[in-house]
mmCIF file with all atom_site columns, C-alpha atoms in Angstrom:
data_model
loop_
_atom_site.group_PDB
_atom_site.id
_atom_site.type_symbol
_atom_site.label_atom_id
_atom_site.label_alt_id
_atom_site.label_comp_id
_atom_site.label_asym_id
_atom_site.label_entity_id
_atom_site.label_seq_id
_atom_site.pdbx_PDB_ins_code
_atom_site.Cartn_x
_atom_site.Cartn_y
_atom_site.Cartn_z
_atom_site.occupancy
_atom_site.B_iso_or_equiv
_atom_site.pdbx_formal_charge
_atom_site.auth_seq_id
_atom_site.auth_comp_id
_atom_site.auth_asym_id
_atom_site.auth_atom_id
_atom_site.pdbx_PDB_model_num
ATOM 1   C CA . UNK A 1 1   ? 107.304 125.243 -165.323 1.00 43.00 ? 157 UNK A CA 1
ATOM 2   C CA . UNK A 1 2   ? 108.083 129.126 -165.256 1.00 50.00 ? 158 UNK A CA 1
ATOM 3   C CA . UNK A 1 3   ? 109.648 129.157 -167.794 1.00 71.00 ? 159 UNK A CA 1
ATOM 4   C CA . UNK A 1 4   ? 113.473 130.117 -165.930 1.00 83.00 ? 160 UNK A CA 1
ATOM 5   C CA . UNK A 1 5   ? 116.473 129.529 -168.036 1.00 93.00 ? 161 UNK A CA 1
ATOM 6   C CA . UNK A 1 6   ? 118.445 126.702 -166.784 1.00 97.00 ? 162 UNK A CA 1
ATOM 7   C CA . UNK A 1 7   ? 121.241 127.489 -164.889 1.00 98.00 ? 163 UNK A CA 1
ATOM 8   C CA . UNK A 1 8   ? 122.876 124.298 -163.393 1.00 98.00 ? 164 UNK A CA 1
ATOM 9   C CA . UNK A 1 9   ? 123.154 120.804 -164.179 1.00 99.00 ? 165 UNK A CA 1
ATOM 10  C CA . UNK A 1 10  ? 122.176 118.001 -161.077 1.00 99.00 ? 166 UNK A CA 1
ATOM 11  C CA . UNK A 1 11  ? 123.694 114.719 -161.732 1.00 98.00 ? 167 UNK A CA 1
ATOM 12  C CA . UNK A 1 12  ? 123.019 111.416 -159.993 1.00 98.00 ? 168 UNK A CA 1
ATOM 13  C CA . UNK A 1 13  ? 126.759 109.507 -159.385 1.00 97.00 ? 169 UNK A CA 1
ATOM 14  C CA . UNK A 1 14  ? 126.394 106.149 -159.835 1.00 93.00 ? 170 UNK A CA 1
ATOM 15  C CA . UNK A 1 15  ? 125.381 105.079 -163.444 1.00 95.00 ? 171 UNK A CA 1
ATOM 16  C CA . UNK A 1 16  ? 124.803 108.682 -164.468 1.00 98.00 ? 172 UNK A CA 1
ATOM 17  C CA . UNK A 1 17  ? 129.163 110.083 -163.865 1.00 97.00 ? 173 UNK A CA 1
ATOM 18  C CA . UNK A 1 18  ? 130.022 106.296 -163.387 1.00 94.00 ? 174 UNK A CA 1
ATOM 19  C CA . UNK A 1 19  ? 129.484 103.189 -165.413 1.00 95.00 ? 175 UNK A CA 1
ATOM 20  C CA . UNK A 1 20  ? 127.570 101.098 -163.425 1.00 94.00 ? 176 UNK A CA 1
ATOM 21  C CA . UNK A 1 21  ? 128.515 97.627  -161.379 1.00 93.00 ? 177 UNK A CA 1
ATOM 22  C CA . UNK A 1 22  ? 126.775 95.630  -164.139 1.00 95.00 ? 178 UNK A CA 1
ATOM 23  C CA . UNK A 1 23  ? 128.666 97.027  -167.159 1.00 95.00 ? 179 UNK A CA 1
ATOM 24  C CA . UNK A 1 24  ? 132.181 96.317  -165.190 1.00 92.00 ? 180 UNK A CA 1
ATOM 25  C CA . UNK A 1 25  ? 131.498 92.479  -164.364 1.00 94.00 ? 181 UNK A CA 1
ATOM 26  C CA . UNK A 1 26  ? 134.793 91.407  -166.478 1.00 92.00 ? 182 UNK A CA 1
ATOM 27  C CA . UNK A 1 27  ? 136.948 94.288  -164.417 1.00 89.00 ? 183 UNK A CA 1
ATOM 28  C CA . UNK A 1 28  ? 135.353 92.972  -161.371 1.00 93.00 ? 184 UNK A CA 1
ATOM 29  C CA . UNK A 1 29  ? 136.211 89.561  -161.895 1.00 95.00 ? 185 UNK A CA 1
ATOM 30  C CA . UNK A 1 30  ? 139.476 90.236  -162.859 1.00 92.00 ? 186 UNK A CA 1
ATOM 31  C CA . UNK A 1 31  ? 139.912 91.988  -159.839 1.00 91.00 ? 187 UNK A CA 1
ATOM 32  C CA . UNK A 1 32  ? 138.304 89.143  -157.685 1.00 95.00 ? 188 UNK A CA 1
ATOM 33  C CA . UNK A 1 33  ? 140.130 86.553  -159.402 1.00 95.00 ? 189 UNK A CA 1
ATOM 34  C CA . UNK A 1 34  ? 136.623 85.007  -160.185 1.00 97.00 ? 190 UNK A CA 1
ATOM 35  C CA . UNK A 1 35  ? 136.156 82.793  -163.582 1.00 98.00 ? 191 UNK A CA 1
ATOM 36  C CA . UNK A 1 36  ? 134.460 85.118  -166.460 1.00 97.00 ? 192 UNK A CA 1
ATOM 37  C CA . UNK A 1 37  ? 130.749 84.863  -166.363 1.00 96.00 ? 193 UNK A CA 1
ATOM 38  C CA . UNK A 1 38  ? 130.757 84.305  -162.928 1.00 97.00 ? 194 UNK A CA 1
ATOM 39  C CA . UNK A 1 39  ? 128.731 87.264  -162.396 1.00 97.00 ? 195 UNK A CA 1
ATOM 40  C CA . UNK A 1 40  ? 125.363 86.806  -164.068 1.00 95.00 ? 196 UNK A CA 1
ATOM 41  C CA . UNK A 1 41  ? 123.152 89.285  -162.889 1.00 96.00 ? 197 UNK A CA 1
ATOM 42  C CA . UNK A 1 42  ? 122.628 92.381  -165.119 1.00 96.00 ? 198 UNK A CA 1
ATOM 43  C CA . UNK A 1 43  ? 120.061 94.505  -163.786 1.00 96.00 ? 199 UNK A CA 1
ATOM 44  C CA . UNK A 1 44  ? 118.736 96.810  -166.515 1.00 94.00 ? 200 UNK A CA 1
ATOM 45  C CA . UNK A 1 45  ? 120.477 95.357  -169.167 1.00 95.00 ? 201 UNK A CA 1
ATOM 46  C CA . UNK A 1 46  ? 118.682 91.750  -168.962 1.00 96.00 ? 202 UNK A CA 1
ATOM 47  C CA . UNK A 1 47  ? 116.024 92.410  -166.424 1.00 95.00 ? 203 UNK A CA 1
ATOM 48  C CA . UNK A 1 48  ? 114.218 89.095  -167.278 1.00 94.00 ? 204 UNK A CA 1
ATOM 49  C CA . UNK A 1 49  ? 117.429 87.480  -165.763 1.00 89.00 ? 205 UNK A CA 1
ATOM 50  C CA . UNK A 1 50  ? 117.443 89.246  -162.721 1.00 97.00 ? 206 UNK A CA 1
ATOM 51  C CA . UNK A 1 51  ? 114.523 88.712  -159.997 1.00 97.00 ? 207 UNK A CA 1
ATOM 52  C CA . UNK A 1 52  ? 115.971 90.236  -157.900 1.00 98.00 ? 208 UNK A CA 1
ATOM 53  C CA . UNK A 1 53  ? 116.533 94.091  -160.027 1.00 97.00 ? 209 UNK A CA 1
ATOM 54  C CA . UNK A 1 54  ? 112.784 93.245  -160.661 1.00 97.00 ? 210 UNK A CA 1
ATOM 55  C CA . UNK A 1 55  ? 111.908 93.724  -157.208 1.00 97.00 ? 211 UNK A CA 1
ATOM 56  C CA . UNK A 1 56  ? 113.701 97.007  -156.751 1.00 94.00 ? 212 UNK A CA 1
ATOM 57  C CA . UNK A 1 57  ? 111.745 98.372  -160.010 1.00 92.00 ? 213 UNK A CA 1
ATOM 58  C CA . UNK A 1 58  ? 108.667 97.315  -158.675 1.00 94.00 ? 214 UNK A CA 1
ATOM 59  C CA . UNK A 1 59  ? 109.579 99.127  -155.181 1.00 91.00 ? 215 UNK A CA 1
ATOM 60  C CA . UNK A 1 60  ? 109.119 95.646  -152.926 1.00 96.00 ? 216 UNK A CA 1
ATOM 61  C CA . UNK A 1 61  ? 112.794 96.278  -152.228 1.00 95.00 ? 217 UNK A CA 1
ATOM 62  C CA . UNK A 1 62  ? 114.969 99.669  -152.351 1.00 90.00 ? 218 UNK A CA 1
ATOM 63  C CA . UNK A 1 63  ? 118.171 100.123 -154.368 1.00 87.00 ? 219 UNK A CA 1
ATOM 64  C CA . UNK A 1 64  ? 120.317 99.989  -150.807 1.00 88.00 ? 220 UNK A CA 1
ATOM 65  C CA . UNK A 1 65  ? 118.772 96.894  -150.060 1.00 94.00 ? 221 UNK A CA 1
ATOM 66  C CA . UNK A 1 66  ? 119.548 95.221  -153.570 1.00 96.00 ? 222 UNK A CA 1
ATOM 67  C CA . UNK A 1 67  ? 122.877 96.128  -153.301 1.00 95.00 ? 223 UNK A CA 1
ATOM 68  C CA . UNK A 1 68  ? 123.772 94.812  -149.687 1.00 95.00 ? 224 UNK A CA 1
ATOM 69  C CA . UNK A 1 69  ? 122.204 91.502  -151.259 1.00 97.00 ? 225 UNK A CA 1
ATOM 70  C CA . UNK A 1 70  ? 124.680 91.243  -153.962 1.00 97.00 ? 226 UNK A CA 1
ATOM 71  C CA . UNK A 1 71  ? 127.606 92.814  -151.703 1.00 97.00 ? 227 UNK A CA 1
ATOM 72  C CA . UNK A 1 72  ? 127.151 89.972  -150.022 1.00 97.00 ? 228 UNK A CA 1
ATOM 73  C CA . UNK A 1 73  ? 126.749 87.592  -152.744 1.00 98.00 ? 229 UNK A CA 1
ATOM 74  C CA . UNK A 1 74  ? 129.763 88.678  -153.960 1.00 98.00 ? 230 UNK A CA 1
ATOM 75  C CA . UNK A 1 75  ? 131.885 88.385  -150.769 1.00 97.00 ? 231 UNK A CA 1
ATOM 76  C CA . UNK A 1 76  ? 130.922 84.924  -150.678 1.00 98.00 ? 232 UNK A CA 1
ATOM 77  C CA . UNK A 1 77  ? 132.149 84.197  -153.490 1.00 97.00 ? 233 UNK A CA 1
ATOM 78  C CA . UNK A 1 78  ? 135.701 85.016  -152.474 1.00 97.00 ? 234 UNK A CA 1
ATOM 79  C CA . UNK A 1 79  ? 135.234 83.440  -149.269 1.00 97.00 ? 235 UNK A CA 1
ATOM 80  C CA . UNK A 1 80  ? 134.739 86.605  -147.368 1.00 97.00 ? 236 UNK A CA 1
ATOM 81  C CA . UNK A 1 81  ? 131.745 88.208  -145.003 1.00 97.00 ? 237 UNK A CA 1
ATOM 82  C CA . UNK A 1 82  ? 131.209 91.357  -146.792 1.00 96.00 ? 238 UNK A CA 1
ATOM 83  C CA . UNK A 1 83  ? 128.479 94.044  -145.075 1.00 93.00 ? 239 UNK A CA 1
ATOM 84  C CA . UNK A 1 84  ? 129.319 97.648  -146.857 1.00 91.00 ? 240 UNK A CA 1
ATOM 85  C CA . UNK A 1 85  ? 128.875 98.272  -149.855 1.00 90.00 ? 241 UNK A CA 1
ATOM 86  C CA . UNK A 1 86  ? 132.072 100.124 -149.910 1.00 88.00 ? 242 UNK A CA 1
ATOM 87  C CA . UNK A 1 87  ? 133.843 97.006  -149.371 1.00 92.00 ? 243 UNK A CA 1
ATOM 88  C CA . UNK A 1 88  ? 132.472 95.711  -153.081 1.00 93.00 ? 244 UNK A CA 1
ATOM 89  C CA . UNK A 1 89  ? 132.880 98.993  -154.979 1.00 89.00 ? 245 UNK A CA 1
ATOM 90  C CA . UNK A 1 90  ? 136.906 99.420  -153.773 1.00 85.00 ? 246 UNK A CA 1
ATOM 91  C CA . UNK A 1 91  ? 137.643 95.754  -154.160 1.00 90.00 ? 247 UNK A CA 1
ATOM 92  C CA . UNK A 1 92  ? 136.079 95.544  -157.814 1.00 88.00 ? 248 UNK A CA 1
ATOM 93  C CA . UNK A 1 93  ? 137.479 99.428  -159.216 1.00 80.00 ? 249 UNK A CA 1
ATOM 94  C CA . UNK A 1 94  ? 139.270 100.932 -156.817 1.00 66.00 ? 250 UNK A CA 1
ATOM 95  C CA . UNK A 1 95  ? 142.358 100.294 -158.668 1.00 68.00 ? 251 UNK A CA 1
ATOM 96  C CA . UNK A 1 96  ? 141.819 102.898 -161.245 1.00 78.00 ? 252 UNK A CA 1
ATOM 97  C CA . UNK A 1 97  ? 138.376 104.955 -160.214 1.00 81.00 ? 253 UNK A CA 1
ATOM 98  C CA . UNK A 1 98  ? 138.938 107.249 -163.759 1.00 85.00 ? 254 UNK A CA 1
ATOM 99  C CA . UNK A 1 99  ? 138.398 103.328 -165.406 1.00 84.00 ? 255 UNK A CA 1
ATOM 100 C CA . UNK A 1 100 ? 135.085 103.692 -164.517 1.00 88.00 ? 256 UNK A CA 1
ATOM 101 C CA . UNK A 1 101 ? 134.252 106.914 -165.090 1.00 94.00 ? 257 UNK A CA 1
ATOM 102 C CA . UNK A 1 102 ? 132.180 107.019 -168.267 1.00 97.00 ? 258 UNK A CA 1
ATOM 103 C CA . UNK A 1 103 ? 133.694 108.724 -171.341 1.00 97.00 ? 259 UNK A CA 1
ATOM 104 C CA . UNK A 1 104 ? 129.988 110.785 -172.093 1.00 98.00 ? 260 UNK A CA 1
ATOM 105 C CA . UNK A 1 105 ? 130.046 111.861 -168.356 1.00 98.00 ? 261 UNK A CA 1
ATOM 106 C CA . UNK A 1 106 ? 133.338 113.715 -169.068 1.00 98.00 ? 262 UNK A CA 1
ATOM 107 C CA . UNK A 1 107 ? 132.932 114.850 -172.375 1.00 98.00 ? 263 UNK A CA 1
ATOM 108 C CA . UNK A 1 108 ? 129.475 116.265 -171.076 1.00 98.00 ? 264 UNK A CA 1
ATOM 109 C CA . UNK A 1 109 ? 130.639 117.731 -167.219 1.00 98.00 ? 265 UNK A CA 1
ATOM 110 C CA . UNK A 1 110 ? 133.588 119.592 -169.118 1.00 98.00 ? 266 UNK A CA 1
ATOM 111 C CA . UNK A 1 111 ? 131.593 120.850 -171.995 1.00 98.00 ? 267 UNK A CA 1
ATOM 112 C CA . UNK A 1 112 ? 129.063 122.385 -169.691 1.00 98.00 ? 268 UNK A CA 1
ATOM 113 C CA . UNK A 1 113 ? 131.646 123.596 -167.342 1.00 98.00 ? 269 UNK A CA 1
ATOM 114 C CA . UNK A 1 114 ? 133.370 125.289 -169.882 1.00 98.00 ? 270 UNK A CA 1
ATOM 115 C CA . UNK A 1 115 ? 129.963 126.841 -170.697 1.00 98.00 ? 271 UNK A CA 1
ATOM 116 C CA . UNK A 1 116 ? 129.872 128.360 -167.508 1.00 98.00 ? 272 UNK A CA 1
ATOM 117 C CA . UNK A 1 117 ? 126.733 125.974 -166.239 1.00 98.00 ? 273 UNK A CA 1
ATOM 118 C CA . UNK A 1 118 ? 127.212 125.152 -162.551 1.00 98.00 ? 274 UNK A CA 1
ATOM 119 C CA . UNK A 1 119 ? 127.594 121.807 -161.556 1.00 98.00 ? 275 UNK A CA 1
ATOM 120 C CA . UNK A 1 120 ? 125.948 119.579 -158.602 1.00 98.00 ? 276 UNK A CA 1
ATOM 121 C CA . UNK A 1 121 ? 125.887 115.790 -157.458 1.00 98.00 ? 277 UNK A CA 1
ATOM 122 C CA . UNK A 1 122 ? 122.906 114.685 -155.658 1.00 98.00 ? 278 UNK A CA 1
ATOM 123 C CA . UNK A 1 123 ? 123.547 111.055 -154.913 1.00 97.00 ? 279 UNK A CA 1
ATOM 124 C CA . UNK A 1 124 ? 121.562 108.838 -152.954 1.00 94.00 ? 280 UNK A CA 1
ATOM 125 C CA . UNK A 1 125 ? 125.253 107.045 -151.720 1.00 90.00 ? 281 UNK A CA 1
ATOM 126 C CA . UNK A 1 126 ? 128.017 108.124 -152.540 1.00 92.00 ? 282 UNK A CA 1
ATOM 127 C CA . UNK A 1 127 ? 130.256 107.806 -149.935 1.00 91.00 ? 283 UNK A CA 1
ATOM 128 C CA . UNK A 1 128 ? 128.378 104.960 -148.428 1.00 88.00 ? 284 UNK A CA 1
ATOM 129 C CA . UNK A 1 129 ? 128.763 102.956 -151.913 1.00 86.00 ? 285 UNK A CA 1
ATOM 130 C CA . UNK A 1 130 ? 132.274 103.786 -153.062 1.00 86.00 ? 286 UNK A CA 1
ATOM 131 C CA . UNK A 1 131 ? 134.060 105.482 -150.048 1.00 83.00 ? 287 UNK A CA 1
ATOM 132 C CA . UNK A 1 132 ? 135.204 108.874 -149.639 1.00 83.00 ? 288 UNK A CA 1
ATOM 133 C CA . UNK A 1 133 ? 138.540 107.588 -150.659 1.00 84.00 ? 289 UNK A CA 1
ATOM 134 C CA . UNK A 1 134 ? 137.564 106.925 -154.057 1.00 83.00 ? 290 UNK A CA 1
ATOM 135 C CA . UNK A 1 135 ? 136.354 110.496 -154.870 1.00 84.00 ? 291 UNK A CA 1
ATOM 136 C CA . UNK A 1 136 ? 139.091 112.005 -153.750 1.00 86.00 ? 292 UNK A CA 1
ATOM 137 C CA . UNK A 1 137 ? 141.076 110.171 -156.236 1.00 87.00 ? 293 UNK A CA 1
ATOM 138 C CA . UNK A 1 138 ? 138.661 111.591 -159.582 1.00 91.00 ? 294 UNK A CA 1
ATOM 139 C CA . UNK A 1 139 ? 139.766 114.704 -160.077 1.00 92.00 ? 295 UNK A CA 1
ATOM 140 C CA . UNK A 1 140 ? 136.786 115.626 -162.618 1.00 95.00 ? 296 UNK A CA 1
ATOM 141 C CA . UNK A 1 141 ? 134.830 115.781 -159.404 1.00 95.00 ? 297 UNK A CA 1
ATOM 142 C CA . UNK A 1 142 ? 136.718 119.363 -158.425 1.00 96.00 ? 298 UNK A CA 1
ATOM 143 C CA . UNK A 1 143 ? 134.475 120.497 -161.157 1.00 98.00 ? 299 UNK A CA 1
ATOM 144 C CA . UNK A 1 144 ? 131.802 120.882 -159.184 1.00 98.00 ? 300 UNK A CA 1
ATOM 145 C CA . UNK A 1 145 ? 130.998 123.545 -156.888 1.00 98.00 ? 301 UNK A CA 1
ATOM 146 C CA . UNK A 1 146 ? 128.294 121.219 -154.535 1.00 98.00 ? 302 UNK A CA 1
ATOM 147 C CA . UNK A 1 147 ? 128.024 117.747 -153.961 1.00 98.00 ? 303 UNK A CA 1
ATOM 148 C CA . UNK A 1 148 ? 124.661 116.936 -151.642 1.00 98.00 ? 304 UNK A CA 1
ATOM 149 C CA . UNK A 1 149 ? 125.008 112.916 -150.550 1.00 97.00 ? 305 UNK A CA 1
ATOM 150 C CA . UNK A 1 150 ? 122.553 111.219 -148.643 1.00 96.00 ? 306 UNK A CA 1
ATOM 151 C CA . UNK A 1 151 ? 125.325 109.184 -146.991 1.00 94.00 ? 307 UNK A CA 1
ATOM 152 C CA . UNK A 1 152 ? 125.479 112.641 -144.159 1.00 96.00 ? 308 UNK A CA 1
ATOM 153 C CA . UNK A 1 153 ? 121.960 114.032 -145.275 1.00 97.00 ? 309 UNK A CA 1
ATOM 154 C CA . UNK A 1 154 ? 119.820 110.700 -144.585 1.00 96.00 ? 310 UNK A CA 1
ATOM 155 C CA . UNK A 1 155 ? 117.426 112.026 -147.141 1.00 97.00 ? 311 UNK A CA 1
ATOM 156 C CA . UNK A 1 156 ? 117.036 109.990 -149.987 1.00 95.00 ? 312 UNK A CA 1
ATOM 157 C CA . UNK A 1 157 ? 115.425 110.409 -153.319 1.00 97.00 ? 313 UNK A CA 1
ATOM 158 C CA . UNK A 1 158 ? 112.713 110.563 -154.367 1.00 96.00 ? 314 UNK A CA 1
ATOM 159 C CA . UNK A 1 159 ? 112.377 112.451 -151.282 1.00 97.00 ? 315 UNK A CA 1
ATOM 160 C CA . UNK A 1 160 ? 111.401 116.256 -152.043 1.00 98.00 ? 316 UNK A CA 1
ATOM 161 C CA . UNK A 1 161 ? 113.383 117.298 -149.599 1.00 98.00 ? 317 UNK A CA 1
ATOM 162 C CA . UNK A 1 162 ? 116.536 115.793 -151.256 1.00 98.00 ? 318 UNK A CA 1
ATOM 163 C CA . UNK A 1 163 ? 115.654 118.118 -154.464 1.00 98.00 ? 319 UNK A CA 1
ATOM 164 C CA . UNK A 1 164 ? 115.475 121.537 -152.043 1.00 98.00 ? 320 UNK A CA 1
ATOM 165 C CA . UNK A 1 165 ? 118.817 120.204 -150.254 1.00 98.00 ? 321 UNK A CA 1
ATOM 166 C CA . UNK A 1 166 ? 120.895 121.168 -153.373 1.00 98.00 ? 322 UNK A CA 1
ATOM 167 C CA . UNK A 1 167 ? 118.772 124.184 -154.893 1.00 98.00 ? 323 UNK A CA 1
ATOM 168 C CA . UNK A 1 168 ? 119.710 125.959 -151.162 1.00 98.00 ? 324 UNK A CA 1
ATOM 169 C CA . UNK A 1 169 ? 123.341 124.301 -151.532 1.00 98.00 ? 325 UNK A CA 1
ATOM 170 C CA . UNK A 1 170 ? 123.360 126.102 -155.036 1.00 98.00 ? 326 UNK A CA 1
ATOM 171 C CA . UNK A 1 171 ? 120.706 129.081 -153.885 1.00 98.00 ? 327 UNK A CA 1
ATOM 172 C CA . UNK A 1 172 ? 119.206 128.299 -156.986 1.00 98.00 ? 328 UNK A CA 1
ATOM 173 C CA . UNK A 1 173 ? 115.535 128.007 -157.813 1.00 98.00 ? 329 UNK A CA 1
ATOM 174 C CA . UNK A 1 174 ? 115.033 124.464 -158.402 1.00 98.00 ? 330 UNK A CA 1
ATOM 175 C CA . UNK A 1 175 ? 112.903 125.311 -162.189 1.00 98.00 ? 331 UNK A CA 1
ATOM 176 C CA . UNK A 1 176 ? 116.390 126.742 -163.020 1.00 98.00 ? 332 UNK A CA 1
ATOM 177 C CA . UNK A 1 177 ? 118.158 123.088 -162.549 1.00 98.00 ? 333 UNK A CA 1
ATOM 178 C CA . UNK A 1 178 ? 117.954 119.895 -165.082 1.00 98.00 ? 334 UNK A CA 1
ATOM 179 C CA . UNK A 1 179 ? 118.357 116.790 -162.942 1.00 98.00 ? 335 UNK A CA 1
ATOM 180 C CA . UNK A 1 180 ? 119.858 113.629 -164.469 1.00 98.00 ? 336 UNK A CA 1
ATOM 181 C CA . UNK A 1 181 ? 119.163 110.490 -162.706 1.00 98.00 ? 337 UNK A CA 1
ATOM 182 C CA . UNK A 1 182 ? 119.013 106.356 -164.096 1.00 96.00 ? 338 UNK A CA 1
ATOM 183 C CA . UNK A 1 183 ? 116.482 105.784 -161.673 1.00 93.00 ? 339 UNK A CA 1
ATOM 184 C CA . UNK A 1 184 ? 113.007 106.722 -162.634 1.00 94.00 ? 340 UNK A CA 1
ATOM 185 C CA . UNK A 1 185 ? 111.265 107.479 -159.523 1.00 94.00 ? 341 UNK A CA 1
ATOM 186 C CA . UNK A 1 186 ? 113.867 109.867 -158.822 1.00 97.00 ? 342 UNK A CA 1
ATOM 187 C CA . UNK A 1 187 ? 113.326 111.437 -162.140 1.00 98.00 ? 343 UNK A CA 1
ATOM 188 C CA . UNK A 1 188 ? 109.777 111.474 -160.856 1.00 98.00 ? 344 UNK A CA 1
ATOM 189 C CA . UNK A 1 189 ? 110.647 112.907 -157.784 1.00 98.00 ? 345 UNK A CA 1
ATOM 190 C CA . UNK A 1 190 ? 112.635 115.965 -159.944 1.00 98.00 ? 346 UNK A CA 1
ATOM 191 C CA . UNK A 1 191 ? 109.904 116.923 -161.770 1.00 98.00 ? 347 UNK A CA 1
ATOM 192 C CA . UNK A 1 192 ? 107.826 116.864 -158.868 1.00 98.00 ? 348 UNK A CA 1
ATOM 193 C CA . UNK A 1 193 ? 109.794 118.990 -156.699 1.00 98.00 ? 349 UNK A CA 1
ATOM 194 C CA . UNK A 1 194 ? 109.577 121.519 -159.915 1.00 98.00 ? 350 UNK A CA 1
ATOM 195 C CA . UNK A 1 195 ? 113.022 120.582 -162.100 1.00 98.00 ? 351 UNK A CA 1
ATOM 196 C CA . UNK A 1 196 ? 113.544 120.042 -165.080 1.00 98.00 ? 352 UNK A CA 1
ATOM 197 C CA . UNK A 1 197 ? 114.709 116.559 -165.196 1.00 98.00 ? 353 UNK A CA 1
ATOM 198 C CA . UNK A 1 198 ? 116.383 113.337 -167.987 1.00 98.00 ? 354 UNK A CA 1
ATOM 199 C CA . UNK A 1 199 ? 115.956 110.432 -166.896 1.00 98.00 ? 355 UNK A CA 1
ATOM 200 C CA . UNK A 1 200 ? 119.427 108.780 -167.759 1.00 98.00 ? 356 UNK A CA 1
ATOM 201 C CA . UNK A 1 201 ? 119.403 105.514 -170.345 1.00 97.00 ? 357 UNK A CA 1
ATOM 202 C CA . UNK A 1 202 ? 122.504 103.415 -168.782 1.00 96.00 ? 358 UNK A CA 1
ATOM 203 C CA . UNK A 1 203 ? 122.380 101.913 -172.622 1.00 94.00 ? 359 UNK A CA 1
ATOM 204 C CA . UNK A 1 204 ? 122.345 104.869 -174.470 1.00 97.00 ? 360 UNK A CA 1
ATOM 205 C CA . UNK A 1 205 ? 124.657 107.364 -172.501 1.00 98.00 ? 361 UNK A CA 1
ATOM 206 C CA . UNK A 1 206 ? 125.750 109.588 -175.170 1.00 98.00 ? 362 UNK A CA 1
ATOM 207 C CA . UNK A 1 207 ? 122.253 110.325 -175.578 1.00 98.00 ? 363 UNK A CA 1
ATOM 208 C CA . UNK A 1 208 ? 120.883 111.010 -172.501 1.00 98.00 ? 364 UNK A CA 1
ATOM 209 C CA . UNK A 1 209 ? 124.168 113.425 -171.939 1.00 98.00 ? 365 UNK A CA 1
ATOM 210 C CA . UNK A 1 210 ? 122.961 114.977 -175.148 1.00 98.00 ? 366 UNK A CA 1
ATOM 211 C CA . UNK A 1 211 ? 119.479 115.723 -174.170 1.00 98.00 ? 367 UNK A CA 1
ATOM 212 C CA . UNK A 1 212 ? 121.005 117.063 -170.805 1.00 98.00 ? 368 UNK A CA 1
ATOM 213 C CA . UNK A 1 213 ? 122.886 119.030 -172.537 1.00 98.00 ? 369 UNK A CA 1
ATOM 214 C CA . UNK A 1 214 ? 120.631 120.580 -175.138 1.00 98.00 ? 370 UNK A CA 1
ATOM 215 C CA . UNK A 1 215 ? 118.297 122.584 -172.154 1.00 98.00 ? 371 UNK A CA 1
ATOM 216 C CA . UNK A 1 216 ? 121.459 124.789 -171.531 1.00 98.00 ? 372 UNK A CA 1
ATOM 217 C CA . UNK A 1 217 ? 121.526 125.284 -175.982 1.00 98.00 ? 373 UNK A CA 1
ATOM 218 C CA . UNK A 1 218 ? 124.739 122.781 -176.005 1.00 98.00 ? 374 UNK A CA 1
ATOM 219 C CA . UNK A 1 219 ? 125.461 120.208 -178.109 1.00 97.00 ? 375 UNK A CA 1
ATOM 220 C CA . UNK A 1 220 ? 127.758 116.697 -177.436 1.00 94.00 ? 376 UNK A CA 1
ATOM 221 C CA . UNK A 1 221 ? 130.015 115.916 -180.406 1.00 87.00 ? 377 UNK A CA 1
#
């Protein structure tokens, strides 16, 4: 690493700004009209229970992939065919995106912006997941000056070229920008395209924003 002082802060969208689909099964259900518990599966909070988030972390399946599975587990469910993933995400939250939105995230994205740090999103789907309709409507997201989505790009993490894709977007060098992802290979991919990089705890948010924070000298109350 050179050594550059950190100048902008990368985040990943989905489990990283936004609680993830497996800590909003109860608003999901309620919003499906399914009986509580209906939705089992909890990824990386009980991966023994889940085969099929087991296969994603062992790379036999990608993260697209085991979403369209349960996308269309879940349509089922309510008696519909369901093939986007956008068609999940808007029926489960869309109510009230800001619900989802996790406290940390905003405590942290304001804290830094108020610091002057420049803010990115380099998601591998964000529009393809939740919609553009559904970031228009989270106004923290005018925050930040770039967001670089592999929904129009069609480069995905832990593609290298993903990482270069928002240093140009920024013109930053990429040793001066600390990348936060859930998702380790793409914390792997980071550090290998030369960032500095936190690879995000979906358990332990508070404390993953707080190591984030701390390479700019900032602290989360």
């Amino acid at each position: 690493m050179s050594g550059a002082k950190p100048q902008a802060l990368v985040l990943d969208f989905g489990g990283v700004v936004t609680r993830t689909l497996f800590e909003t099964h109860a608003l999901t259900e309620r919003a499906l009209g399914l009986a509580p518990g209906t939705l089992a599966w909890r990824g990386p909070f009980d991966p023994a229970s889940d085969p099929l988030w087991r296969s994603m972390q062992a790379d036999e399946i990608s993260e697209r992939e085991y979403w369209k599975t349960r996308t269309r587990e879940v349509g089922q469910l309510v008696g519909e065919d369901w093939k986007d993933m956008s068609t999940f995400v808007q029926r489960a939250r869309g109510a009230d995106p800001q619900a989802v939105v996790r406290p940390e995230a905003e405590r942290a994205i304001r804290i830094a912006h108020s610091a002057g740090i420049r803010l990115a999103i380099l998601s591998n789907e964000l529009d393809l997941f939740y919609g553009s309709g559904f970031r228009e409507r989270l106004p923290l997201l005018s925050l930040f000056e770039t967001i670089v989505d592999a929904t129009y790009t069609h480069t995905l993490k832990p593609d290298l070229r993903a990482y270069a894709m928002v240093g140009e977007a920024l013109q930053l060098s990429l040793a001066t920008c600390v990348f936060v992802d859930d998702q380790k290979r793409n914390v792997d991919g980071a550090v290998a395209a030369g960032m500095l990089a936190v690879h995000f705890d979906v358990a332990e948010p508070a404390r993953s924003y707080a190591e984030a924070l701390g390479h700019f000298g900032l602290a989360l109350p």
